[in-house]
Short mmCIF file of C-alpha atoms and ligand atoms in Angstrom, two decimals:
data_model
loop_
_atom_site.label_atom_id
_atom_site.label_comp_id
_atom_site.label_asym_id
_atom_site.label_seq_id
_atom_site.Cartn_x
_atom_site.Cartn_y
_atom_site.Cartn_z
CA MET A 1 0.00 0.00 0.00
CA LEU A 2 1.19 3.46 -0.82
CA ILE A 3 1.48 5.48 2.35
CA GLN A 4 2.68 8.72 0.99
CA SER A 5 1.41 11.96 2.41
CA ARG A 6 0.76 14.68 -0.09
CA ASP A 7 0.78 17.41 2.49
CA ASN A 8 0.76 15.98 5.97
CA GLY A 9 -2.88 15.04 5.75
CA PHE A 10 -4.17 18.55 5.25
CA ILE A 11 -6.61 18.94 2.44
CA HIS A 12 -6.03 21.77 0.04
CA PRO A 13 -9.26 23.64 0.36
CA ARG A 14 -10.89 25.46 -2.51
CA SER A 15 -10.69 29.14 -1.73
CA SER A 16 -14.47 29.17 -1.20
CA GLU A 17 -13.96 26.84 1.74
CA ILE A 18 -11.67 29.13 3.70
CA THR A 19 -13.93 32.11 3.79
CA PRO A 20 -14.19 32.99 7.45
CA ARG A 21 -14.57 36.75 7.53
CA GLY A 22 -11.71 37.08 9.95
CA VAL A 23 -9.35 35.63 7.40
CA TYR A 24 -10.17 38.43 4.98
CA GLU A 25 -10.11 41.08 7.63
CA GLY A 26 -6.84 39.81 8.94
CA ARG A 27 -5.31 39.29 5.53
CA ARG A 28 -2.56 41.85 6.00
CA ASP A 29 -1.64 40.36 9.36
CA MET A 30 -1.66 36.95 7.80
CA LEU A 31 0.62 37.97 4.95
CA LYS A 32 3.04 39.50 7.40
CA TRP A 33 2.89 36.36 9.48
CA LEU A 34 3.38 34.11 6.49
CA ALA A 35 6.35 36.21 5.45
CA SER A 36 7.78 35.69 8.92
CA GLY A 37 7.89 31.98 8.14
CA ALA A 38 5.59 30.85 10.93
CA ALA A 39 3.24 29.12 8.51
CA GLY A 40 2.52 25.41 8.31
CA ALA A 41 0.56 23.82 11.10
CA ALA A 42 0.36 27.10 12.98
CA MET A 43 -1.46 28.69 10.11
CA ALA A 44 -3.89 25.83 9.88
CA SER A 45 -4.87 26.22 13.49
CA TRP A 46 -5.12 29.97 13.08
CA ALA A 47 -7.56 29.60 10.20
CA ALA A 48 -9.44 26.91 12.06
CA ARG A 49 -9.81 29.05 15.15
CA ASP A 50 -11.22 31.81 13.02
CA ALA A 51 -13.67 29.49 11.37
CA LEU A 52 -14.70 28.28 14.79
CA ALA A 53 -15.49 31.75 16.05
CA GLN A 54 -18.35 31.94 13.55
CA VAL A 55 -19.99 28.66 14.37
CA ALA A 56 -19.69 28.84 18.15
CA ALA A 57 -22.03 26.92 20.41
CA PRO A 58 -24.88 29.00 21.83
CA GLY A 59 -23.43 28.67 25.32
CA LYS A 60 -26.32 26.74 26.83
CA LEU A 61 -24.20 23.80 27.96
CA ALA A 62 -21.26 23.68 30.37
CA PRO A 63 -18.03 24.98 28.83
CA LEU A 64 -15.35 22.41 28.09
CA PRO A 65 -12.43 24.11 26.41
CA GLY A 66 -9.54 22.17 24.97
CA VAL A 67 -6.09 23.27 23.89
CA LYS A 68 -5.38 23.08 20.15
CA SER A 69 -4.15 19.58 19.60
CA THR A 70 -0.73 19.06 18.09
CA VAL A 71 -1.44 15.44 17.15
CA PRO A 72 -0.75 15.13 13.39
CA GLY A 73 -4.05 15.26 11.51
CA ALA A 74 -5.97 16.87 14.37
CA GLN A 75 -6.33 20.26 12.68
CA THR A 76 -7.75 21.17 9.30
CA MET A 77 -8.18 24.26 7.15
CA GLU A 78 -11.62 23.17 6.07
CA LYS A 79 -14.59 25.21 7.15
CA VAL A 80 -16.04 23.98 10.42
CA SER A 81 -19.69 22.91 10.22
CA ASP A 82 -22.30 25.07 11.86
CA TYR A 83 -23.10 24.06 15.42
CA LYS A 84 -26.75 23.97 14.45
CA ASP A 85 -26.15 21.42 11.68
CA ALA A 86 -23.88 19.29 13.85
CA THR A 87 -26.50 19.13 16.59
CA SER A 88 -29.70 18.73 14.57
CA TYR A 89 -28.71 16.29 11.81
CA ASN A 90 -27.72 13.18 13.73
CA ASN A 91 -27.69 9.44 13.80
CA TYR A 92 -28.57 8.13 17.23
CA TYR A 93 -31.01 5.29 16.63
CA GLU A 94 -31.86 4.88 20.31
CA PHE A 95 -33.78 8.14 19.83
CA GLY A 96 -35.24 7.46 16.39
CA THR A 97 -34.08 6.75 12.86
CA ASP A 98 -34.70 10.17 11.27
CA LYS A 99 -31.83 12.65 11.31
CA GLY A 100 -34.06 15.13 13.15
CA ASP A 101 -35.20 12.65 15.84
CA PRO A 102 -32.20 12.74 18.21
CA VAL A 103 -32.36 16.51 18.79
CA LYS A 104 -36.09 16.22 19.48
CA ASN A 105 -35.98 13.12 21.67
CA ALA A 106 -32.60 12.94 23.43
CA GLY A 107 -33.60 15.40 26.14
CA THR A 108 -34.65 12.42 28.24
CA LEU A 109 -31.12 10.99 28.35
CA LYS A 110 -29.88 11.17 31.92
CA THR A 111 -26.13 11.89 31.87
CA LYS A 112 -25.63 12.44 35.60
CA PRO A 113 -24.56 10.39 37.44
CA TRP A 114 -22.61 8.44 34.80
CA THR A 115 -20.02 5.74 35.18
CA VAL A 116 -17.83 4.05 32.63
CA GLU A 117 -16.73 0.57 33.56
CA VAL A 118 -13.34 -0.62 32.33
CA GLU A 119 -13.32 -4.40 32.33
CA GLY A 120 -12.00 -7.56 30.71
CA LEU A 121 -8.36 -8.31 30.03
CA VAL A 122 -6.76 -5.43 31.96
CA LYS A 123 -4.54 -5.33 35.02
CA LYS A 124 -6.39 -2.36 36.45
CA PRO A 125 -10.12 -2.72 35.81
CA GLY A 126 -12.40 -0.21 37.48
CA LYS A 127 -15.35 2.12 37.42
CA TYR A 128 -14.80 5.75 36.52
CA GLY A 129 -17.24 8.47 37.40
CA ILE A 130 -17.57 10.78 34.40
CA GLU A 131 -16.02 13.72 36.32
CA ASP A 132 -12.91 11.64 37.10
CA LEU A 133 -12.70 10.33 33.55
CA ILE A 134 -12.76 13.88 32.16
CA LYS A 135 -9.89 14.84 34.47
CA LEU A 136 -7.75 11.83 33.63
CA SER A 137 -5.86 13.74 30.93
CA ALA A 138 -5.73 17.24 29.40
CA GLN A 139 -8.60 18.18 27.09
CA GLU A 140 -7.59 18.89 23.51
CA GLU A 141 -9.53 20.32 20.62
CA ARG A 142 -9.40 18.18 17.50
CA ILE A 143 -11.06 19.27 14.29
CA TYR A 144 -12.09 16.09 12.52
CA ARG A 145 -14.16 15.27 9.49
CA LEU A 146 -16.93 12.82 10.34
CA ARG A 147 -17.95 10.80 7.26
CA CYS A 148 -21.18 8.86 7.58
CA VAL A 149 -21.51 5.62 5.63
CA GLU A 150 -24.68 7.10 4.13
CA GLY A 151 -22.61 9.60 2.12
CA TRP A 152 -22.64 12.86 4.07
CA SER A 153 -19.98 14.50 6.17
CA MET A 154 -19.32 17.33 8.60
CA VAL A 155 -16.27 19.00 10.13
CA ILE A 156 -16.53 19.17 13.90
CA PRO A 157 -14.27 20.61 16.62
CA TRP A 158 -14.32 17.81 19.19
CA VAL A 159 -12.95 18.05 22.73
CA GLY A 160 -11.34 15.13 24.51
CA TYR A 161 -8.09 13.23 24.80
CA SER A 162 -6.55 10.24 23.06
CA LEU A 163 -8.17 6.99 24.16
CA ALA A 164 -4.58 5.73 24.42
CA GLU A 165 -4.17 7.81 27.60
CA LEU A 166 -6.85 5.77 29.35
CA ILE A 167 -5.64 2.48 27.87
CA LYS A 168 -2.11 3.06 29.16
CA LYS A 169 -3.46 3.74 32.66
CA VAL A 170 -5.49 0.54 32.86
CA GLU A 171 -2.69 -1.68 31.50
CA PRO A 172 -4.16 -4.23 29.09
CA GLN A 173 -2.97 -7.82 29.45
CA GLY A 174 -0.91 -9.39 26.68
CA ASN A 175 -3.86 -11.33 25.30
CA ALA A 176 -6.08 -8.24 24.94
CA LYS A 177 -6.31 -7.82 21.16
CA TYR A 178 -9.48 -5.73 20.79
CA VAL A 179 -11.38 -3.05 22.66
CA GLU A 180 -15.15 -3.21 22.79
CA PHE A 181 -17.30 -0.16 23.49
CA VAL A 182 -20.72 -0.79 24.96
CA THR A 183 -23.16 2.09 24.94
CA LEU A 184 -26.20 2.81 27.09
CA ALA A 185 -29.42 0.94 26.32
CA ASP A 186 -32.06 2.27 28.70
CA PRO A 187 -35.60 1.63 27.49
CA LYS A 188 -36.94 4.10 30.06
CA THR A 189 -35.14 7.09 28.57
CA MET A 190 -34.42 5.90 25.02
CA PRO A 191 -37.69 5.43 23.14
CA PHE A 192 -36.31 3.28 20.30
CA VAL A 193 -34.28 0.80 22.35
CA GLY A 194 -36.29 -2.34 21.80
CA SER A 195 -37.10 -1.52 18.20
CA ARG A 196 -35.91 -4.24 15.90
CA VAL A 197 -33.55 -2.20 13.70
CA LEU A 198 -30.50 -3.06 15.77
CA ASP A 199 -29.37 -5.40 18.50
CA TRP A 200 -29.16 -3.33 21.71
CA PRO A 201 -27.01 -2.17 23.35
CA TYR A 202 -25.28 -0.50 20.39
CA ALA A 203 -21.75 -1.84 20.62
CA GLU A 204 -18.63 -1.10 18.63
CA GLY A 205 -15.04 -2.22 18.63
CA LEU A 206 -11.51 -1.50 17.51
CA ARG A 207 -8.36 -3.53 17.14
CA MET A 208 -5.88 -2.64 19.89
CA ASP A 209 -3.54 -0.72 17.59
CA GLU A 210 -6.49 1.29 16.23
CA ALA A 211 -7.66 2.03 19.76
CA MET A 212 -4.13 3.11 20.72
CA HIS A 213 -3.70 5.39 17.69
CA PRO A 214 -3.40 9.01 18.89
CA LEU A 215 -6.20 10.16 16.56
CA THR A 216 -8.74 7.92 18.31
CA LEU A 217 -10.47 10.38 20.61
CA LEU A 218 -12.26 9.73 23.87
CA THR A 219 -14.67 12.60 23.41
CA PHE A 220 -16.46 14.65 26.06
CA GLY A 221 -17.29 17.83 24.19
CA MET A 222 -17.60 19.76 20.95
CA TYR A 223 -17.43 23.45 20.03
CA GLY A 224 -15.89 24.19 23.43
CA GLU A 225 -18.77 22.76 25.44
CA VAL A 226 -19.78 19.38 26.83
CA LEU A 227 -21.47 17.10 24.29
CA PRO A 228 -25.15 17.72 23.62
CA ASN A 229 -27.19 14.59 24.37
CA GLN A 230 -27.90 13.93 20.70
CA ASN A 231 -24.17 13.83 19.95
CA GLY A 232 -23.47 11.16 22.54
CA ALA A 233 -23.23 12.79 25.96
CA PRO A 234 -21.48 12.46 28.25
CA VAL A 235 -18.76 10.43 26.52
CA ARG A 236 -18.32 8.91 23.07
CA ILE A 237 -15.58 7.72 20.79
CA VAL A 238 -14.60 9.49 17.58
CA VAL A 239 -12.49 7.53 15.09
CA PRO A 240 -11.99 9.99 12.25
CA TRP A 241 -10.71 7.60 9.55
CA LYS A 242 -13.69 5.23 9.91
CA TYR A 243 -17.34 5.60 8.94
CA GLY A 244 -19.33 7.44 11.60
CA PHE A 245 -21.06 4.35 12.95
CA LYS A 246 -17.78 3.14 14.46
CA SER A 247 -17.96 6.15 16.81
CA GLY A 248 -20.27 4.84 19.54
CA LYS A 249 -22.21 7.36 21.61
CA SER A 250 -22.92 7.48 25.35
CA ILE A 251 -20.45 4.78 26.36
CA VAL A 252 -20.92 2.84 29.60
CA LYS A 253 -18.37 0.03 29.20
CA ILE A 254 -14.91 -0.27 27.72
CA ARG A 255 -14.02 -3.94 27.57
CA PHE A 256 -10.70 -5.49 26.60
CA VAL A 257 -11.13 -8.80 24.78
CA GLU A 258 -9.15 -11.38 22.87
CA LYS A 259 -11.51 -11.98 19.93
CA GLU A 260 -12.97 -9.49 17.47
CA PRO A 261 -16.16 -8.32 19.16
CA GLY A 262 -19.55 -8.27 17.44
CA THR A 263 -20.60 -4.77 16.43
CA ALA A 264 -24.08 -3.27 15.98
CA TRP A 265 -24.14 -2.71 12.22
CA ASN A 266 -22.09 -5.77 11.40
CA LYS A 267 -24.60 -7.91 13.27
CA ALA A 268 -27.48 -6.17 11.49
CA ALA A 269 -26.04 -6.58 7.96
CA ALA A 270 -22.62 -8.23 7.77
CA GLN A 271 -22.39 -8.04 3.97
CA GLU A 272 -22.88 -4.26 4.12
CA TYR A 273 -20.91 -3.23 7.22
CA GLY A 274 -17.63 -4.85 8.13
CA PHE A 275 -15.71 -4.69 11.39
CA TYR A 276 -13.06 -2.34 10.00
CA SER A 277 -15.27 0.11 8.10
CA ASN A 278 -12.40 2.35 7.15
CA VAL A 279 -13.56 5.16 4.89
CA ASN A 280 -12.65 3.89 1.44
CA PRO A 281 -13.85 5.50 -1.81
CA ASN A 282 -12.75 2.37 -3.71
CA VAL A 283 -14.99 -0.06 -1.86
CA ASP A 284 -18.66 0.62 -2.53
CA HIS A 285 -21.45 -0.20 -0.17
CA PRO A 286 -23.40 -2.99 -1.92
CA ARG A 287 -26.31 -0.58 -2.45
CA TRP A 288 -24.48 2.68 -3.20
CA SER A 289 -21.13 4.21 -4.11
CA GLN A 290 -18.74 5.55 -1.48
CA ALA A 291 -16.73 7.61 -3.98
CA THR A 292 -18.23 10.98 -3.07
CA GLU A 293 -19.84 12.77 -0.15
CA ARG A 294 -22.07 15.73 0.57
CA ARG A 295 -20.96 18.22 3.20
CA ILE A 296 -23.92 19.06 5.44
CA GLY A 297 -24.59 22.78 5.49
CA ASP A 298 -23.11 23.50 2.08
CA GLY A 299 -26.60 24.30 0.83
CA GLY A 300 -28.38 23.19 -2.29
CA GLY A 301 -30.18 20.26 -0.67
CA LEU A 302 -30.41 17.27 -2.97
CA PHE A 303 -28.53 19.11 -5.70
CA ALA A 304 -25.62 20.14 -3.49
CA LYS A 305 -22.28 19.50 -5.09
CA ARG A 306 -20.57 16.38 -3.87
CA THR A 307 -16.88 16.20 -3.13
CA LYS A 308 -14.59 13.23 -3.58
CA THR A 309 -14.26 11.02 -0.55
CA GLN A 310 -10.65 10.49 0.43
CA MET A 311 -8.99 7.25 1.42
CA PHE A 312 -9.21 6.83 5.20
CA ASN A 313 -11.28 10.04 5.17
CA GLY A 314 -8.11 12.02 4.49
CA TYR A 315 -6.10 10.51 7.37
CA GLU A 316 -4.10 8.05 5.27
CA ALA A 317 -0.75 9.60 6.17
CA GLN A 318 -1.50 9.00 9.83
CA VAL A 319 -3.23 5.61 9.81
CA GLY A 320 -2.45 3.86 6.51
CA GLN A 321 0.40 1.99 8.16
CA LEU A 322 -2.03 0.16 10.47
CA TYR A 323 -3.41 -1.73 7.48
CA ALA A 324 -0.23 -2.44 5.53
CA GLY A 325 -0.59 -5.77 3.77
CA MET A 326 -4.31 -6.12 4.45
CA ASP A 327 -6.74 -6.61 1.57
CA LEU A 328 -9.13 -3.75 2.28
CA LYS A 329 -11.72 -5.17 -0.13
CA LYS A 330 -11.89 -8.26 2.05
CA PHE A 331 -11.56 -6.46 5.37
CA TYR A 332 -14.05 -3.71 4.55
N1 MTE B 401 -25.10 4.61 20.49
C1 MTE B 401 -25.07 5.01 19.21
N2 MTE B 401 -23.93 5.54 18.70
C2 MTE B 401 -23.88 5.96 17.40
C3 MTE B 401 -25.01 5.79 16.55
C4 MTE B 401 -26.20 5.24 17.11
O1 MTE B 401 -27.23 5.07 16.44
N3 MTE B 401 -26.19 4.86 18.44
N4 MTE B 401 -24.93 6.21 15.23
C5 MTE B 401 -23.58 6.28 14.63
C6 MTE B 401 -23.55 6.90 13.30
S1 MTE B 401 -24.21 5.99 12.02
C7 MTE B 401 -22.95 8.12 13.06
S2 MTE B 401 -22.80 8.73 11.47
C8 MTE B 401 -22.45 8.95 14.18
C9 MTE B 401 -23.09 10.34 14.12
O2 MTE B 401 -22.54 11.20 15.07
P1 MTE B 401 -23.07 12.70 15.19
O3 MTE B 401 -24.57 12.64 15.27
O4 MTE B 401 -22.46 13.28 16.43
O5 MTE B 401 -22.64 13.42 13.94
O6 MTE B 401 -22.74 8.40 15.47
C10 MTE B 401 -22.57 6.97 15.55
N5 MTE B 401 -22.74 6.53 16.93
MO1 MO B 402 -23.41 6.91 10.09
#
């Protein structure tokens, strides 16, 4: 497999995609700054911060700021999606199957108190209260594309820390090969748990090296605030190089296991959703192409222009190595 980065994983945006007003207003400053040589990653985060200022959360939830992450791939020059889009166009089947259902129905989710149980093949299993889990490591802001298997995408400033930080603390045993994430399934507060679309609880999993990759984010917030319920409060996973469904919401158990765990969508339709589910424009879903995607919020509805989907969702430079030698048509 070719693992050659064109430009450190940054996407060259069309000029229309870097239009935050501040960039224009600050053009002279920027030119001066560029001339000073302090470009590169610093510039990306500068542009991103500006973009963020225009799509800020309304401030109704508790603040959860994170420092700009320096993990390679964790910043982008692409325009950040509007908070409103990111919080009203969701997949969270426990609250309904329409994109508009989670924002309407997830108000019943009770996120306090909340514990996450770490169990299975680890030397230090235990139960973490959500407040302690948040404090376990420094919060970082990571601006990731989230590409849904259905063909749409968004760019979201997440807040959290690398899952690897937690994994190192709990010390997996040598035979722990996979990490399983079990999410809440509470029929009292989640109206669609019990519906026959999926096998509840919604569970997901990663191979140990995927779980340990610095881009895999244990996520507590977005847009500088704690997660809204519909986005998976109080804690979810975000795995930016995989289709969105790998990023389980409202996690209650992190389990270390020896065998590849069953996962919600794989159990529902194995021929359509594999365990790996890496974003791959060259492997079509049996019922539709994965070659292009539609950025939510770009306008134009059904006729919105579609952009080319990138291998590993644009994170090939960072994660391609994990799959060296694997036939990605077989391990889709
Ligand atoms: N528990 C749970 N987690 C879930 C889902 C779900 O239905 N239940 N949907 C997944 C899918 S298909 C996607 S695309 C992302 C959407 O995340 P977002 O709504 O924050 O954009 O969440 C994923 N995590
Ligand atoms: Mo999805």
